[in-house]
CSV table of C-alpha atoms in Angstrom, one decimal:
chain,number,residue,atom,x,y,z
A,1,MET,CA,4.1,9.3,-19.2
A,2,THR,CA,6.6,10.9,-16.8
A,3,LEU,CA,6.7,10.1,-13.1
A,4,LEU,CA,5.5,13.6,-12.2
A,5,SER,CA,2.4,13.4,-14.5
A,6,ARG,CA,1.7,10.0,-13.0
A,7,LEU,CA,1.9,11.4,-9.5
A,8,LEU,CA,-0.4,14.3,-10.4
A,9,MET,CA,-3.2,12.3,-12.1
A,10,PRO,CA,-6.6,14.0,-11.7
A,11,HIS,CA,-8.0,11.5,-9.2
A,12,TRP,CA,-4.9,11.3,-7.0
A,13,PRO,CA,-5.9,14.3,-4.8
A,14,SER,CA,-8.8,12.3,-3.5
A,15,ILE,CA,-6.4,9.4,-2.8
A,16,TYR,CA,-4.1,11.7,-0.9
A,17,GLY,CA,-7.1,13.1,0.9
A,18,PHE,CA,-8.2,9.7,2.1
A,19,ALA,CA,-4.6,8.8,3.1
A,20,LEU,CA,-4.4,12.0,5.1
A,21,GLY,CA,-7.7,11.2,6.7
A,22,LEU,CA,-6.5,7.8,7.8
A,23,ILE,CA,-3.3,9.2,9.2
A,24,ALA,CA,-5.0,12.1,10.9
A,25,ALA,CA,-7.6,9.8,12.6
A,26,ASN,CA,-4.8,7.6,13.9
A,27,LEU,CA,-2.7,10.6,15.0
A,28,GLY,CA,-5.7,12.2,16.8
A,29,GLY,CA,-6.4,9.0,18.6
A,30,ARG,CA,-2.8,8.6,19.7
A,31,ILE,CA,-2.6,12.1,21.0
A,32,ALA,CA,-6.0,11.8,22.8
A,33,SER,CA,-4.9,8.5,24.3
A,34,ASN,CA,-1.7,10.1,25.5
A,35,VAL,CA,-3.7,12.9,27.1
A,36,TRP,CA,-6.3,10.8,28.9
A,37,GLY,CA,-3.9,8.0,29.9
A,38,GLU,CA,-3.0,5.0,27.8
A,39,GLY,CA,-3.8,2.3,30.3
A,40,THR,CA,-7.1,3.7,31.6
A,41,ALA,CA,-10.6,2.8,30.5
A,42,VAL,CA,-11.0,6.2,28.8
A,43,GLY,CA,-7.7,5.7,26.9
A,44,ASP,CA,-8.9,2.3,25.7
A,45,LEU,CA,-12.2,3.8,24.6
A,46,VAL,CA,-10.3,6.4,22.6
A,47,GLY,CA,-8.4,3.6,20.9
A,48,VAL,CA,-11.7,1.9,20.0
A,49,TYR,CA,-13.0,5.2,18.6
A,50,THR,CA,-9.8,5.7,16.7
A,51,PHE,CA,-10.0,2.2,15.1
A,52,GLY,CA,-13.7,3.0,14.2
A,53,ALA,CA,-12.7,6.3,12.7
A,54,MET,CA,-10.1,4.7,10.5
A,55,ALA,CA,-12.5,2.0,9.5
A,56,ALA,CA,-15.1,4.7,8.6
A,57,VAL,CA,-12.6,6.5,6.4
A,58,ALA,CA,-11.7,3.2,4.7
A,59,VAL,CA,-15.4,2.4,4.1
A,60,ALA,CA,-15.8,5.9,2.6
A,61,ALA,CA,-12.8,5.3,0.4
A,62,GLY,CA,-14.3,2.0,-0.8
A,63,ILE,CA,-17.6,3.7,-1.6
A,64,TRP,CA,-15.9,6.7,-3.3
A,65,TRP,CA,-13.8,4.5,-5.6
A,66,GLY,CA,-16.5,1.9,-6.1
A,67,VAL,CA,-18.8,4.5,-7.7
A,68,ARG,CA,-16.1,6.2,-9.8
A,69,ARG,CA,-13.6,3.5,-10.8
A,70,ARG,CA,-13.6,-0.1,-12.1
A,71,ARG,CA,-12.8,-2.9,-9.8
A,72,GLN,CA,-9.3,-3.5,-11.2
A,73,GLU,CA,-8.3,0.1,-10.6
A,74,ILE,CA,-9.7,0.2,-7.1
A,75,THR,CA,-7.6,-2.7,-5.8
A,76,GLY,CA,-4.3,-1.4,-7.0
A,77,GLU,CA,-4.8,2.2,-5.8
A,78,LEU,CA,-6.5,1.6,-2.5
A,79,LEU,CA,-4.2,-1.2,-1.3
A,80,VAL,CA,-1.1,0.9,-1.9
A,81,ILE,CA,-2.6,3.8,0.0
A,82,PHE,CA,-3.7,1.5,2.8
A,83,LEU,CA,-0.2,0.1,3.1
A,84,ILE,CA,1.4,3.6,3.1
A,85,ALA,CA,-1.2,4.8,5.7
A,86,THR,CA,-0.6,1.7,7.8
A,87,LEU,CA,3.2,2.2,7.8
A,88,PHE,CA,2.9,5.9,8.6
A,89,ALA,CA,0.4,5.2,11.4
A,90,VAL,CA,2.6,2.5,13.0
A,91,LEU,CA,6.1,4.0,12.4
A,92,ILE,CA,5.8,7.8,12.3
A,93,ASN,CA,2.6,8.7,14.2
A,94,PRO,CA,4.0,7.6,17.6
A,95,LEU,CA,6.9,9.9,17.1
A,96,ILE,CA,4.7,12.9,16.2
A,97,ALA,CA,2.3,12.2,19.1
A,98,ARG,CA,5.2,11.7,21.5
A,99,VAL,CA,3.9,8.4,22.8
A,100,ASP,CA,6.0,5.3,23.6
A,101,TYR,CA,7.4,3.9,20.4
A,102,PRO,CA,6.4,0.3,20.1
A,103,ASP,CA,9.1,-2.4,20.2
A,104,LEU,CA,9.8,-4.6,17.2
A,105,GLN,CA,7.1,-7.1,18.3
A,106,GLY,CA,4.6,-4.3,18.6
A,107,VAL,CA,5.4,-2.9,15.2
A,108,PHE,CA,5.0,-6.3,13.5
A,109,SER,CA,1.8,-7.0,15.4
A,110,GLN,CA,0.3,-3.6,14.6
A,111,ILE,CA,1.1,-3.6,10.8
A,112,PRO,CA,-1.1,-6.6,9.9
A,113,ILE,CA,-3.9,-5.5,12.2
A,114,TYR,CA,-4.1,-2.0,10.8
A,115,PHE,CA,-3.7,-3.2,7.2
A,116,ALA,CA,-6.4,-5.9,7.6
A,117,LEU,CA,-8.7,-3.3,9.2
A,118,LEU,CA,-8.3,-0.9,6.3
A,119,ALA,CA,-8.5,-3.6,3.5
A,120,VAL,CA,-11.6,-5.2,5.0
A,121,SER,CA,-13.3,-1.8,5.6
A,122,GLY,CA,-12.5,-0.7,2.0
A,123,TRP,CA,-13.9,-4.0,0.7
A,124,VAL,CA,-17.1,-3.5,2.8
A,125,GLY,CA,-17.5,0.0,1.3
A,126,PHE,CA,-17.1,-1.5,-2.2
A,127,LEU,CA,-19.6,-4.3,-1.3
A,128,ILE,CA,-22.1,-1.6,-0.3
A,129,VAL,CA,-21.7,0.1,-3.7
A,130,MET,CA,-22.1,-3.3,-5.5
A,131,ALA,CA,-25.2,-4.2,-3.4
A,132,LEU,CA,-26.8,-0.9,-4.4
A,133,GLY,CA,-25.9,-1.5,-8.0
A,134,VAL,CA,-24.2,1.9,-8.5
A,135,ASP,CA,-20.7,0.6,-9.3
A,136,ARG,CA,-19.5,0.9,-12.8
A,137,TYR,CA,-20.2,-2.8,-13.7
A,138,GLY,CA,-23.7,-2.6,-12.2
A,139,ARG,CA,-24.5,0.5,-14.2
A,140,GLU,CA,-23.2,-1.2,-17.4
A,141,LEU,CA,-25.5,-4.2,-16.7
A,142,LYS,CA,-28.4,-1.9,-16.1
A,143,ALA,CA,-27.9,0.0,-19.3
A,144,THR,CA,-27.5,-3.3,-21.3
A,145,ARG,CA,-30.7,-4.6,-19.8
A,146,ILE,CA,-32.6,-1.4,-20.6
A,147,ALA,CA,-31.3,-1.5,-24.2
A,148,PHE,CA,-32.4,-5.1,-24.7
A,149,GLU,CA,-35.8,-4.4,-23.2
A,150,ARG,CA,-36.3,-1.5,-25.6
A,151,LYS,CA,-35.2,-3.6,-28.6
A,152,ALA,CA,-37.3,-6.6,-27.6
A,153,SER,CA,-40.6,-4.7,-27.0
A,154,PRO,CA,-41.9,-2.4,-29.7
A,155,SER,CA,-43.0,1.0,-28.7
A,156,ARG,CA,-46.7,1.7,-28.1
A,157,LYS,CA,-46.9,4.2,-30.9
A,158,ALA,CA,-45.7,1.6,-33.4
A,159,ALA,CA,-48.3,-0.9,-32.1
A,160,ALA,CA,-51.1,1.7,-32.2
A,161,ALA,CA,-50.1,2.7,-35.8
A,162,LYS,CA,-50.5,-0.8,-37.0
A,163,ALA,CA,-53.9,-1.3,-35.4
């Protein structure tokens, strides 16, 4: 498998879409915070809404992958995207939004916060899928249980024919 075919796998457009959603939510929040004032109450409220929007996108990503992929595939794909989106949001979005670029201490304090937010939110999304039983493992368990129930209990027609 070549690198290009690996980069263009069928499910990767949705991964790119979620990464762009995370980056766009952060960029929109940075621009709005710059417009309404970074130190004001409105600017702080915009920051909270931005954080919530990024968490909502990560929860949606966890739900999206939880329904479609196995747990082992989800972890490797989502954590890489969350790391890339975190680095983009901390290192590049301030330049695009023309806000004050954080100093070294600010960069190293924002990276774990953003990454933890995205990782925990993605995990919560996957837990929602698991609790509803619509993840791949839950569907396999349900199909196995139904197959065993059919095998264990004879059908009504067979029971009526014997009587």
